[in-house]
Amino acid sequence: MRTSDLVRAAVGNTLRSRVRTTLTVLALFVGAFTLTLTTALGAGVTDYVTRQVDQLGAQDVLVVTAAADSAPGPARYDPDTSTPSGAGAGPLPGAAAGGALTEADLEDLETVAGISDIEPVRTTAVDYVRVAGGDLDERYQLTIAPTASIARADLAAGEQLAAEGSAHEVLLPEEYVEPLGFADAEDALGTTVLVGVTDVLGEQHEVEAELVGITNPSLLGAGGGAGRALVEELAELQGAGVDQRPLYAVATARFDPSSDDAAVQQIKDAVADLGLSAQTVEDQLGLITTVIAGITGVLNAFAVVALVAAAFGIVNTLLMSVQERTREIGLMKALGMSGGRVFGLFSLEAAFLGLLGSVLGSVVAMAVGTGLNAVLAAGPLSALGGLDVLLFRPGSVLGVVGLIVAIAFLAGTLPARRAARQEPIDALRYE
Amino acid sequence: MLTTSSPHRPEPLLRLDGVSTWYGRGSGRFRALHDVSLDVHTGQSLALVGKSGSGKSTLMHVLALLDRPDEGRLLVDGVDATRMSPRAIGRIRNQRFGFVFQQFFLVPDATVLDNVVLPLTIAGVPLVERRRRGMAVLEQLRLAEKKDNRATALSGGQKQRVVIARALVTEPDVVFADEPTGNLDSATGDLVADELFRLHRERGITLVLVTHDEDLAARCERHVVIRDGALGRPEVAA
Ligand SMILES: Nc1ncnc2c1ncn2[C@@H]1O[C@H](COP(=O)(O)OP(=O)(O)OP(=O)(O)O)[C@@H](O)[C@H]1O
Ligand SMILES: [Mg+2]
């Protein structure tokens, strides 16, 4: 029998018993639908996170924090390193909220091989921001991301914060543009704003700063950014001349960006030996990726359960079909069809069921996903610009289809073997 | 054991040599063929006759390579078929044998034409040639206008003609027919029998018929009587 005839026969047989085919395909459909969506979810989020990391452009930066207390329960108070809650909170998701770094820690860090430019980052808690000369009612709360001065922001307009110099510079998120009375981001650039801060004695101060850039909504760079000089100034004012223990939430250090994973790990281990923890920007984002991977993993598990059920469905359907077509199989064998071709016929029928289910499932998943993307982008996720939650890559969609066809084919081998082994004479005697 | 071959004849097309067959196993084991030896020569028409349950179908199935004998040998053109590979046996059945079974065994959802060309499809003959040869044989059996009908939507006589068309489409050397007229009224039965004997006369096709219809048996050159699985005295029709 020619392969083309075999394929035609397989397709014909599958389409002949419509109800049974539909029911069998339904289970495969669910599996394909779920798998397509979950892989797209994983791809969409990973892609977004990767783009965010690229935008940060701080691939060679290590963020050093005091190691998080790994013991369960509340952390023990240590007068030397403990800071009021919040002050030590990580600048980026995943940064450890442990104690603070001391001058001694910084000196220790200097001894670690492979890192340079160790810079402690002071944290400041500012009260508000307003436009100089503007209405006092138009004051808005603001958080300053401590590492903003070293990271590269994802800008909607303007420039990055200068790494050096004494100018007071500030970056504001896009959402501040309208409330502060600007027409658009461009319009806001170059404006002098006032940053309000309260010192330890309860007195409020304002510092002038130039608005140099407007940042895009982002998963990471929550809050505004302040240049190094501005942060120093704000921190001084907050201290109000009172003698403070010099504590830092975070220190940054640079490493050779061309180092391989092993070298980076070595640096991290050395830092860990000091009782501190070092993370690359990627590590910090890794947490997000891990969470997403966990979620997609659970969803994938559901899809796999659906596929296992579908595989049994195929076995059952085809066994019934072999039973029903005993005479036809016997006839074909009597007329000289080889066992191999009979096997091929039933395996092809199984594979065709798989193809039907997986193609339908993936196509519907893509249609639903595209709609869902639009709805999410307009609604709940509008704050995250450029995020397509579901990213359908041709390669992974084809991979899902291929996987399901392979599963269907494997499930089909059992009934196909039974059909192939039938003796023509037994089949023809069957009443 | 006496065989019917004569030294002047060429190698017989089919030769059974001391064949025995059993059904079942253990104490319920039943011997359906008892040390059967028989030669079938090219161009013969042979009737296997006997009472119901005597083993006619079983014997025909062994001759037609559908069943392997448990004992003894079957030679096809002098070659021992019991040693052939399943593939080689399949090829002989496909290309040299035509079958008319005791039941129709048509594929119910396929068209008449598709049913008729099934042996050609299995042989891997291209579609166009299949259609051509299928239509030729359908015309011969006056079924051409039914070619696109479902096989189930035919009368008994038409079904049997489709079955015969399927047996002839490969232009086989031998046609095995198990009660080819058993399910038909006498008029249709005669029509079907006429067709078989016409091909036998005109093309020299070898016929092996199983029947208990005396009239049909009478049209065959040679009768083989089977009783409880053993061959009786072979007779040659007048
Ligand atoms: N699969 C089987 N298992 C056990 N016994 C069988 C089987 N097939 C046939 N037999 C027995 O073998 C004997 C011969 O059967 P066979 O079908 O060859 O008879 P037959 O001569 O063709 O009869 P009929 O004219 O009724 O078709 C019968 O006694 C039958 O009961
Ligand atoms: Mg019989």
XYZ file of C-alpha atoms and ligand atoms in Angstrom:
701
model
C 0.000 0.000 0.000
C 1.335 3.419 -0.915
C 2.024 5.810 1.896
C -0.283 8.386 0.310
C -3.089 5.813 0.233
C -2.314 4.876 3.811
C -2.588 8.497 4.915
C -5.799 8.954 2.947
C -7.266 5.808 4.483
C -6.237 6.878 7.981
C -7.791 10.321 7.592
C -10.920 8.835 6.041
C -11.342 6.309 8.840
C -10.835 8.978 11.485
C -13.383 11.342 10.001
C -15.887 8.550 9.446
C -16.770 7.997 13.105
C -17.375 11.625 13.955
C -18.709 11.380 17.481
C -15.921 9.146 18.661
C -13.263 11.254 16.960
C -14.712 14.435 18.443
C -14.697 13.053 21.957
C -11.168 11.746 21.646
C -9.931 14.959 20.121
C -11.560 16.981 22.896
C -9.183 15.657 25.537
C -6.219 16.365 23.272
C -7.637 19.790 22.598
C -7.669 20.644 26.298
C -4.068 19.498 26.658
C -2.882 21.439 23.618
C -4.825 24.534 24.632
C -3.357 24.561 28.130
C 0.181 23.777 27.035
C 0.138 26.468 24.368
C -1.088 29.059 26.838
C 1.330 28.123 29.594
C 4.355 28.106 27.330
C 3.223 31.451 25.954
C 2.814 32.802 29.490
C 6.295 31.627 30.434
C 7.749 33.074 27.245
C 5.876 36.373 27.598
C 6.959 37.028 31.147
C 10.509 35.823 30.629
C 10.810 37.982 27.547
C 9.546 41.012 29.433
C 11.858 40.446 32.361
C 14.805 39.963 30.037
C 14.051 43.211 28.285
C 13.838 44.936 31.645
C 17.237 43.592 32.634
C 18.695 44.732 29.346
C 17.280 48.174 29.933
C 18.825 48.298 33.350
C 22.110 47.855 31.590
C 23.788 47.131 34.872
C 25.021 43.692 33.990
C 28.320 44.235 35.783
C 26.822 45.464 39.038
C 26.743 43.404 42.186
C 24.296 44.514 44.833
C 25.699 43.707 48.259
C 23.438 43.549 51.278
C 23.837 42.195 54.760
C 22.869 38.538 54.486
C 19.260 37.902 55.326
C 18.742 36.143 58.590
C 18.122 32.626 57.457
C 16.692 31.476 60.795
C 12.917 31.371 60.824
C 10.954 33.780 62.967
C 11.674 37.405 63.741
C 15.261 38.628 63.406
C 17.081 39.295 66.662
C 17.826 42.964 67.377
C 21.477 43.907 67.164
C 22.253 47.484 68.230
C 25.182 47.622 65.834
C 23.496 46.632 62.605
C 19.752 46.584 63.048
C 17.845 49.359 61.350
C 14.270 50.446 61.671
C 12.019 48.365 59.525
C 11.912 49.545 55.953
C 15.178 51.376 55.828
C 17.007 48.230 54.843
C 14.397 47.047 52.404
C 15.835 45.991 49.113
C 15.807 48.379 46.229
C 14.794 45.702 43.794
C 12.543 42.763 44.210
C 14.523 39.981 45.791
C 17.088 42.135 47.520
C 17.439 40.823 51.026
C 15.811 42.849 53.764
C 18.324 41.950 56.399
C 20.330 44.255 58.549
C 22.422 47.127 57.286
C 26.010 47.360 56.120
C 28.575 48.931 58.409
C 31.842 50.687 57.583
C 33.623 47.524 58.707
C 31.681 45.484 56.182
C 32.731 47.875 53.441
C 36.376 47.537 54.428
C 36.013 43.748 54.334
C 34.513 43.994 50.873
C 37.623 45.779 49.619
C 39.560 42.568 50.256
C 37.388 40.448 47.956
C 39.162 39.684 44.699
C 37.422 40.428 41.428
C 35.316 43.396 42.451
C 36.004 47.095 42.348
C 34.276 50.457 42.743
C 32.596 49.565 45.988
C 30.069 52.275 46.672
C 27.795 52.342 49.680
C 24.338 53.553 48.840
C 22.593 55.686 51.399
C 18.900 55.411 51.630
C 16.663 58.338 52.043
C 13.005 58.425 52.856
C 11.621 61.530 51.209
C 8.210 62.939 51.998
C 7.084 64.457 48.743
C 7.961 66.144 45.508
C 6.499 69.336 44.074
C 7.225 71.805 41.329
C 9.214 74.816 42.526
C 6.941 77.795 42.835
C 3.878 75.601 42.470
C 0.822 75.198 44.653
C 1.469 73.611 48.071
C -1.577 71.390 47.525
C 0.151 69.799 44.574
C 2.623 67.782 46.616
C 2.970 64.092 45.862
C 4.534 61.261 47.829
C 7.660 59.785 46.311
C 9.927 56.828 46.930
C 13.505 57.034 45.827
C 14.967 53.741 44.658
C 18.383 53.544 46.354
C 20.165 51.982 43.393
C 18.656 54.359 40.884
C 21.944 56.245 40.768
C 23.825 53.217 39.451
C 21.142 51.536 37.347
C 20.153 52.727 33.960
C 16.519 53.722 33.911
C 14.053 52.875 31.150
C 13.413 56.438 30.008
C 10.339 57.869 28.335
C 12.124 61.212 27.945
C 15.251 63.000 29.081
C 18.570 61.631 30.206
C 20.066 59.232 32.705
C 21.329 60.495 36.045
C 24.932 61.639 35.855
C 27.339 59.272 37.557
C 29.560 62.117 38.828
C 29.206 65.767 39.678
C 27.504 67.864 42.290
C 24.313 68.747 40.433
C 21.090 67.701 42.110
C 19.275 65.511 39.624
C 16.027 63.642 39.860
C 14.085 61.146 37.710
C 10.335 60.839 38.068
C 8.006 58.063 36.858
C 5.691 58.941 34.021
C 2.634 58.886 36.267
C 3.839 62.112 37.964
C 3.793 64.124 34.735
C 0.131 64.974 34.688
C -0.480 65.582 38.418
C 2.497 67.933 38.534
C 0.854 69.990 35.807
C 2.982 69.154 32.776
C 1.535 68.641 29.343
C 3.777 65.683 28.568
C 7.093 64.129 29.496
C 9.135 66.424 27.249
C 7.442 69.439 28.771
C 8.527 68.373 32.246
C 12.227 68.089 31.477
C 14.549 70.705 32.932
C 12.035 71.858 35.503
C 13.232 72.581 39.000
C 11.379 70.506 41.548
C 11.487 70.571 45.324
C 12.009 67.363 47.282
C 10.673 67.434 50.827
C 12.352 65.535 53.620
C 11.838 65.379 57.388
C 14.877 65.184 59.648
C 15.285 63.090 62.791
C 14.181 66.041 64.932
C 10.900 66.313 63.061
C 11.721 69.427 61.041
C 10.879 69.494 57.339
C 13.343 70.650 54.655
C 13.092 71.109 50.907
C 15.905 70.538 48.426
C 15.942 71.861 44.896
C 16.677 69.444 42.095
C 16.511 69.415 38.334
C 14.116 67.000 36.686
C 16.366 65.355 34.093
C 14.296 62.397 32.984
C 10.917 60.681 32.990
C 10.878 56.890 33.367
C 8.571 54.369 31.756
C 6.293 52.284 33.881
C 8.315 49.234 34.775
C 8.221 46.069 36.721
C 11.410 47.061 38.516
C 12.204 50.719 38.755
C 9.341 51.498 41.081
C 9.671 55.029 42.414
C 11.860 57.846 41.307
C 15.557 58.164 41.082
C 17.907 60.645 42.662
C 21.475 61.386 41.650
C 24.304 60.605 44.010
C 24.814 64.222 45.036
C 21.136 64.712 45.779
C 20.974 61.536 47.866
C 23.987 62.697 49.906
C 22.358 66.054 50.507
C 19.046 64.526 51.518
C 20.742 62.056 53.833
C 22.710 64.907 55.490
C 19.554 66.896 56.033
C 17.770 63.896 57.473
C 20.614 63.320 59.919
C 20.240 66.945 61.063
C 23.824 67.014 62.221
C 23.089 64.393 64.845
C 25.866 61.841 65.098
C 24.639 58.742 63.274
C 26.073 55.325 62.971
C 27.038 55.176 59.312
C 24.766 52.418 58.082
C 24.022 51.605 54.492
C 21.209 49.493 53.123
C 23.147 48.446 50.103
C 26.541 48.724 48.558
C 27.242 48.323 44.916
C 30.354 46.906 43.378
C 31.398 46.255 39.827
C 32.834 43.069 38.454
C 34.270 42.190 35.092
C 31.168 41.768 32.921
C 32.939 39.146 30.826
C 33.397 36.815 33.793
C 31.710 33.482 33.433
C 29.166 32.096 35.867
C 31.817 30.245 37.851
C 33.853 33.400 38.421
C 30.777 35.323 39.504
C 29.858 32.502 41.833
C 33.335 32.638 43.323
C 32.918 36.333 44.068
C 29.528 35.692 45.612
C 30.948 32.947 47.793
C 33.744 35.216 48.965
C 31.191 37.881 49.857
C 29.037 35.293 51.589
C 32.034 34.316 53.742
C 31.975 37.882 55.078
C 28.418 37.319 56.256
C 27.080 39.446 53.438
C 25.196 38.578 50.328
C 25.940 39.651 46.776
C 23.496 39.447 43.919
C 23.734 40.408 40.315
C 20.808 42.235 38.801
C 19.956 39.029 37.052
C 19.826 37.132 40.338
C 17.378 39.608 41.676
C 15.207 39.196 38.629
C 15.757 35.486 38.877
C 13.288 35.424 41.714
C 10.555 36.742 39.475
C 11.511 34.247 36.833
C 11.459 31.462 39.400
C 7.976 32.392 40.543
C 6.753 32.500 36.959
C 8.450 29.190 36.246
C 6.669 27.740 39.281
C 3.285 28.943 38.091
C 3.767 27.730 34.539
C 5.103 24.464 35.921
C 1.890 23.851 37.850
C -0.207 24.741 34.816
C 1.937 22.486 32.649
C 1.352 19.679 35.113
C -2.382 20.100 34.585
C -1.854 20.026 30.846
C 0.186 16.860 31.139
C -2.549 15.232 33.224
C -5.013 16.160 30.488
C -2.663 14.652 27.916
C -2.219 11.423 29.856
C -6.001 11.136 30.050
C -6.119 11.892 26.341
C -3.581 9.158 25.637
C -5.802 6.605 27.357
C -8.704 7.993 25.368
C -6.790 7.296 22.186
C -5.905 3.770 23.275
C -9.551 3.145 24.082
C -10.889 4.681 20.889
C -8.518 2.759 18.687
C -9.028 -0.529 20.532
C -12.741 -0.116 19.901
C -11.992 0.700 16.327
C -9.768 -2.365 15.908
C -12.508 -4.482 17.465
C -15.130 -3.013 15.193
C -13.050 -3.333 12.076
C -11.822 -6.864 12.744
C -13.324 -8.034 9.468
C -11.917 -5.146 7.506
C -8.457 -5.781 8.938
C -8.801 -9.499 8.234
C -9.900 -8.767 4.695
C -6.986 -6.436 4.068
C -4.562 -8.993 5.436
C -6.191 -11.767 3.413
C -5.770 -9.608 0.335
C -2.065 -9.384 1.059
C -1.595 -6.290 3.205
C 1.425 -6.733 5.452
C 1.248 -6.495 9.219
C 3.578 -3.501 9.052
C 1.170 -1.563 6.872
C -1.785 -2.411 9.098
C 0.269 -1.176 12.035
C 1.077 1.951 10.045
C -2.572 2.548 9.267
C -3.671 2.506 12.899
C -0.647 4.471 14.115
C -1.395 7.088 11.499
C -4.986 7.269 12.659
C -3.715 7.905 16.181
C -1.251 10.519 14.959
C -3.990 12.185 12.948
C -6.184 12.372 16.054
C -3.226 13.985 17.795
C -2.740 16.431 14.953
C -6.419 17.409 14.944
C -6.518 17.953 18.699
C -3.241 19.802 18.944
C -3.740 22.085 15.956
C -7.264 23.003 17.062
C -6.090 23.487 20.650
C -3.140 25.679 19.694
C -5.090 27.784 17.217
C -7.887 28.421 19.696
C -5.319 29.114 22.430
C -3.610 31.677 20.200
C -6.899 33.353 19.350
C -7.973 33.470 22.993
C -4.480 34.535 24.076
C -4.300 37.400 21.602
C -7.668 38.653 22.822
C -6.570 38.231 26.418
C -3.373 40.193 25.768
C -5.363 43.106 24.418
C -7.776 43.042 27.357
C -4.988 42.798 29.939
C -2.884 45.486 28.293
C -5.849 47.843 28.280
C -6.967 46.946 31.790
C -5.169 45.418 34.756
C -1.680 45.514 33.270
C -1.826 48.909 31.608
C 0.778 50.121 34.114
C 3.354 47.775 32.620
C 4.152 49.182 29.224
C 5.250 46.772 26.529
C 4.177 43.658 28.397
C 2.532 40.978 26.280
C 1.653 38.473 28.958
C 1.252 35.724 26.385
C 3.971 35.458 23.798
C 3.301 32.827 21.124
C 6.531 31.720 19.535
C 6.101 29.647 16.349
C 8.776 27.280 17.570
C 7.095 26.482 20.870
C 3.623 26.192 19.309
C 5.033 23.724 16.783
C 6.773 22.001 19.676
C 3.450 21.553 21.496
C 1.832 20.174 18.332
C 4.772 17.837 17.781
C 4.712 16.634 21.371
C 1.009 15.832 21.258
C 1.255 14.075 17.905
C 4.094 12.010 19.359
C 2.057 11.140 22.465
C -0.924 10.195 20.292
C 1.283 8.083 18.060
C 2.748 6.266 21.064
C -0.713 5.653 22.487
C -1.761 4.295 19.095
C 0.990 1.691 18.919
C -0.796 -0.600 21.372
C -4.029 -0.970 19.361
C -2.045 -0.854 16.132
C 0.048 -3.817 17.260
C -3.069 -5.728 18.090
C -4.467 -5.016 14.635
C -1.225 -5.930 12.903
C -1.048 -9.284 14.652
C -4.509 -10.371 13.657
C -4.627 -13.551 11.617
C -6.728 -12.954 8.518
C -8.483 -16.273 8.875
C -9.576 -15.602 12.467
C -10.814 -12.178 11.494
C -12.806 -13.510 8.547
C -14.430 -16.192 10.651
C -15.582 -13.609 13.161
C -19.363 -13.312 13.107
C -0.373 -41.485 -0.753
C -2.010 -41.286 -4.084
C -2.054 -37.930 -5.781
C -3.838 -36.904 -8.919
C -0.784 -35.608 -10.690
C 0.292 -37.322 -13.891
C 3.866 -37.413 -15.174
C 2.923 -35.597 -18.396
C 1.577 -32.547 -16.647
C 3.823 -29.665 -15.658
C 4.461 -28.751 -12.013
C 1.041 -28.364 -10.335
C 0.007 -24.854 -9.441
C -0.887 -25.988 -5.939
C 0.052 -29.233 -4.246
C -1.080 -30.380 -0.821
C 1.152 -33.040 0.579
C -0.105 -34.926 3.656
C -1.790 -31.913 5.188
C -3.518 -32.090 8.566
C -5.115 -29.258 10.494
C -6.414 -29.089 14.012
C -8.730 -26.615 15.690
C -8.588 -25.822 19.386
C -6.172 -27.338 21.830
C -6.049 -29.824 24.686
C -8.858 -32.333 25.031
C -11.163 -30.233 22.831
C -8.704 -30.497 19.966
C -10.433 -31.308 16.728
C -8.850 -32.541 13.548
C -10.456 -30.666 10.681
C -8.253 -32.034 7.888
C -6.925 -35.547 7.908
C -3.772 -36.229 5.871
C -4.999 -34.513 2.716
C -2.980 -34.696 -0.506
C -4.230 -32.938 -3.593
C -2.876 -31.327 -6.775
C -4.510 -28.380 -8.488
C -3.310 -27.686 -12.022
C -3.360 -24.422 -13.885
C -6.576 -23.876 -15.807
C -8.581 -26.459 -13.932
C -11.991 -25.894 -12.463
C -12.341 -27.818 -9.258
C -15.317 -28.262 -6.959
C -14.786 -29.061 -3.303
C -17.945 -30.807 -2.223
C -19.052 -32.347 1.028
C -21.508 -32.029 3.862
C -21.658 -29.017 6.087
C -18.852 -29.153 8.603
C -16.852 -31.649 6.572
C -13.933 -29.240 6.211
C -14.433 -27.647 2.791
C -13.750 -24.090 3.930
C -10.808 -25.234 5.990
C -9.304 -27.002 2.986
C -9.875 -23.997 0.758
C -8.224 -21.699 3.286
C -5.148 -23.918 3.393
C -4.987 -24.004 -0.406
C -5.381 -20.241 -0.547
C -2.495 -19.664 1.903
C -4.900 -18.145 4.406
C -4.173 -20.846 6.952
C -0.976 -22.741 7.599
C -1.303 -26.494 7.803
C -0.268 -27.937 11.166
C 1.219 -30.925 9.406
C 2.322 -31.540 5.822
C 3.290 -29.129 3.099
C 1.715 -26.852 0.556
C 3.687 -26.241 -2.639
C 2.960 -23.273 -4.890
C 4.553 -23.883 -8.295
C 6.703 -26.428 -6.532
C 7.885 -24.026 -3.828
C 7.176 -24.914 -0.214
C 4.835 -22.213 1.064
C 5.183 -23.306 4.686
C 8.698 -21.876 4.549
C 7.817 -18.589 2.896
C 7.894 -15.324 4.787
C 4.532 -13.742 5.668
C 5.399 -10.971 3.233
C 5.971 -13.375 0.345
C 2.749 -15.211 1.159
C 0.921 -11.889 1.272
C 2.295 -11.044 -2.135
C 1.089 -14.328 -3.640
C -2.386 -13.842 -2.164
C -2.455 -10.300 -3.419
C -1.202 -10.843 -6.938
C -2.024 -14.399 -7.919
C -5.135 -15.248 -5.918
C -8.630 -13.857 -6.015
C -11.054 -14.509 -3.185
C -14.790 -14.879 -2.864
C -15.510 -15.649 0.770
C -18.529 -17.342 2.250
C -19.672 -13.866 3.376
C -19.328 -10.740 1.260
C -16.764 -8.923 3.433
C -17.214 -5.591 1.759
C -15.949 -2.447 3.505
C -19.324 -0.934 4.398
C -18.487 2.776 4.199
C -16.314 2.618 1.118
C -17.703 3.033 -2.378
C -18.205 0.134 -4.752
C -15.172 1.218 -6.759
C -12.969 1.538 -3.682
C -14.042 -1.925 -2.581
C -13.270 -3.400 -5.963
C -9.795 -1.876 -6.227
C -8.815 -2.730 -2.635
C -6.340 -5.455 -3.745
C -4.743 -2.951 -6.132
C -4.565 -0.305 -3.396
C -2.845 -2.827 -1.167
C -0.471 -3.709 -3.997
C 0.485 -0.040 -4.303
C -0.912 0.503 -7.808
C -1.198 4.230 -8.590
C -4.612 5.843 -8.277
C -5.222 6.464 -11.974
C -4.428 2.935 -13.002
C -6.520 1.625 -10.131
C -9.521 3.549 -11.380
C -8.997 2.358 -14.927
C -8.721 -1.295 -14.014
C -11.508 -1.051 -11.475
C -13.876 0.512 -13.989
C -12.981 -2.107 -16.604
C -13.925 -4.965 -14.330
C -17.062 -3.181 -13.091
C -18.191 -2.777 -16.676
C -17.593 -6.431 -17.305
C -19.912 -7.254 -14.406
C -22.430 -4.568 -15.447
C -21.926 -2.552 -12.262
C -20.316 0.551 -13.775
C -23.181 2.883 -12.871
C -22.979 1.744 -9.224
C -19.338 2.689 -8.810
C -19.959 5.570 -6.402
C -22.604 3.785 -4.315
C -21.841 2.712 -0.782
C -21.231 -1.015 -0.760
C -24.010 -1.400 1.795
C -26.555 0.156 -0.557
C -26.661 -2.790 -2.936
C -28.788 -5.875 -3.341
C -27.377 -9.271 -2.424
C -26.708 -10.190 -6.028
C -25.023 -6.869 -6.717
C -22.879 -7.302 -3.623
C -21.767 -10.711 -4.789
C -20.894 -9.279 -8.196
C -18.829 -6.581 -6.464
C -17.060 -9.322 -4.540
C -16.320 -11.145 -7.777
C -15.120 -7.946 -9.382
C -12.749 -7.505 -6.444
C -11.512 -11.069 -6.907
C -10.845 -10.480 -10.603
C -9.416 -6.979 -10.598
C -5.840 -8.160 -10.106
C -6.239 -10.649 -12.969
C -5.312 -13.551 -10.711
C -4.179 -17.039 -11.698
C -6.615 -18.700 -9.301
C -9.977 -17.673 -7.948
C -11.061 -19.280 -4.692
C -14.781 -19.060 -4.117
C -16.514 -20.340 -0.996
C -20.204 -20.885 -1.730
C -20.258 -18.073 -4.303
C -23.936 -18.633 -4.995
C -24.963 -19.720 -1.503
C -26.566 -16.416 -0.541
C -28.233 -15.771 -3.876
C -31.507 -16.734 -5.506
C -31.056 -19.210 -8.340
C -31.307 -16.643 -11.157
C -28.656 -14.358 -9.654
C -26.636 -17.380 -8.656
C -26.582 -18.536 -12.259
C -25.471 -15.092 -13.395
C -22.574 -15.073 -10.975
C -21.610 -18.635 -11.888
C -21.805 -17.807 -15.599
C -19.379 -14.978 -15.048
C -16.879 -17.171 -13.223
C -16.982 -19.904 -15.837
C -16.744 -17.416 -18.683
C -13.470 -16.120 -17.214
C -12.357 -19.683 -16.666
C -12.979 -20.473 -20.339
C -11.776 -17.223 -21.855
C -8.790 -16.447 -19.663
C -7.851 -19.845 -18.376
C -8.317 -18.774 -14.776
C -8.093 -21.678 -12.351
C -11.263 -22.054 -10.294
C -11.457 -23.620 -6.858
C -15.104 -23.622 -5.779
C -16.566 -24.780 -2.518
C -20.219 -25.652 -2.948
C -22.955 -28.002 -2.029
C -25.007 -26.845 -5.009
C -25.081 -29.887 -7.304
C -25.661 -27.834 -10.440
C -22.673 -25.606 -9.785
C -20.498 -28.579 -8.935
C -21.592 -30.236 -12.151
C -20.133 -27.395 -14.190
C -16.632 -28.052 -12.794
C -14.235 -30.384 -14.567
C -13.176 -32.008 -11.375
C -14.837 -32.885 -8.079
C -13.082 -33.470 -4.779
C -15.298 -34.964 -2.130
C -14.395 -34.350 1.471
C -15.802 -36.368 4.355
C -14.920 -35.595 7.963
C -11.771 -33.889 6.880
C -10.507 -36.650 4.621
C -10.646 -36.836 0.818
C -12.942 -39.399 -0.679
C -12.413 -40.955 -4.073
C -11.747 -38.171 -6.549
C -14.087 -38.209 -9.521
C -13.778 -36.477 -12.827
C -16.928 -34.983 -14.223
C -18.084 -36.256 -17.547
N -12.291 -21.856 14.517
C -12.706 -23.097 14.687
N -12.547 -23.678 15.893
C -12.929 -24.949 16.093
N -13.483 -25.693 15.161
C -13.704 -25.165 13.960
C -13.319 -23.841 13.648
N -13.629 -23.574 12.365
C -14.196 -24.689 11.888
N -14.243 -25.657 12.827
C -14.767 -27.012 12.676
O -14.037 -27.622 11.631
C -14.907 -28.397 10.822
C -14.777 -27.945 9.397
O -15.243 -26.633 9.276
P -15.411 -25.914 7.887
O -15.756 -24.513 8.125
O -14.224 -26.198 7.071
O -16.694 -26.671 7.298
P -17.402 -26.530 5.891
O -17.241 -27.810 5.203
O -16.908 -25.310 5.208
O -18.911 -26.327 6.345
P -20.023 -25.397 5.651
O -20.458 -26.079 4.427
O -21.088 -25.348 6.691
O -19.411 -24.044 5.421
C -16.298 -28.186 11.381
O -16.656 -29.321 12.167
C -16.197 -26.978 12.253
O -17.058 -27.103 13.344
Mg -17.668 -23.375 4.753
